[in-house]
XYZ file of C-alpha atoms in Angstrom:
68
model
C -10.320 263.916 -120.567
C -8.669 261.830 -117.894
C -6.340 263.635 -115.501
C -4.523 261.087 -113.301
C -2.920 263.833 -111.241
C -6.300 264.660 -109.698
C -6.360 261.251 -108.063
C -2.631 261.232 -107.281
C -2.761 264.582 -105.490
C -5.913 263.612 -103.594
C -4.377 260.361 -102.413
C -1.073 262.052 -101.524
C -3.068 264.444 -99.325
C -4.915 261.496 -97.724
C -8.268 262.866 -98.825
C -11.355 260.962 -99.891
C -13.332 261.847 -102.982
C -16.087 263.043 -100.665
C -13.739 265.468 -98.915
C -12.558 266.950 -102.213
C -16.148 267.168 -103.411
C -16.996 269.148 -100.279
C -14.157 271.580 -101.048
C -15.675 272.087 -104.507
C -19.274 272.185 -103.179
C -20.341 269.313 -105.414
C -21.482 265.731 -104.931
C -18.931 262.944 -104.582
C -20.290 261.234 -107.708
C -19.563 264.328 -109.783
C -16.005 264.516 -108.487
C -15.568 260.807 -109.195
C -16.549 261.462 -112.814
C -13.888 264.190 -113.012
C -11.197 261.792 -111.799
C -12.220 259.053 -114.204
C -12.557 261.413 -117.159
C -16.274 260.797 -117.621
C -17.133 264.461 -117.105
C -15.254 267.607 -118.021
C -13.999 269.511 -115.001
C -14.949 273.207 -115.076
C -12.183 275.781 -115.065
C -13.357 277.203 -111.745
C -12.914 273.794 -110.118
C -9.450 273.398 -111.647
C -8.485 276.750 -110.162
C -9.769 275.803 -106.707
C -7.909 272.485 -106.780
C -4.693 274.070 -108.061
C -4.802 276.563 -105.193
C -5.704 273.875 -102.664
C -2.865 271.548 -103.695
C -0.513 274.484 -104.372
C 0.252 273.419 -107.924
C -0.307 275.028 -111.295
C -3.304 274.262 -113.465
C -0.846 273.116 -116.139
C 0.499 270.558 -113.663
C -3.020 269.302 -112.913
C -3.683 268.967 -116.630
C -0.404 267.113 -117.236
C 0.995 269.841 -119.463
C 4.097 270.238 -117.324
C 5.944 268.342 -114.635
C 6.720 271.571 -112.763
C 4.344 271.871 -109.857
C 4.492 275.672 -109.715
């Protein structure tokens, strides 16, 4: 699945894909696949990103427009 909010939040925070990948302890190419929807993002990574960006997992997944 493609989750455009992953890219939007990263860009809003002025982060590179490499920086986010470092937060998740993965390679930049893996994170790039998450953003483009070529690879499923694990729940544990969704939780880390939701905490990092201070939004809900539902917001990341596009299930709600409420950030928290």
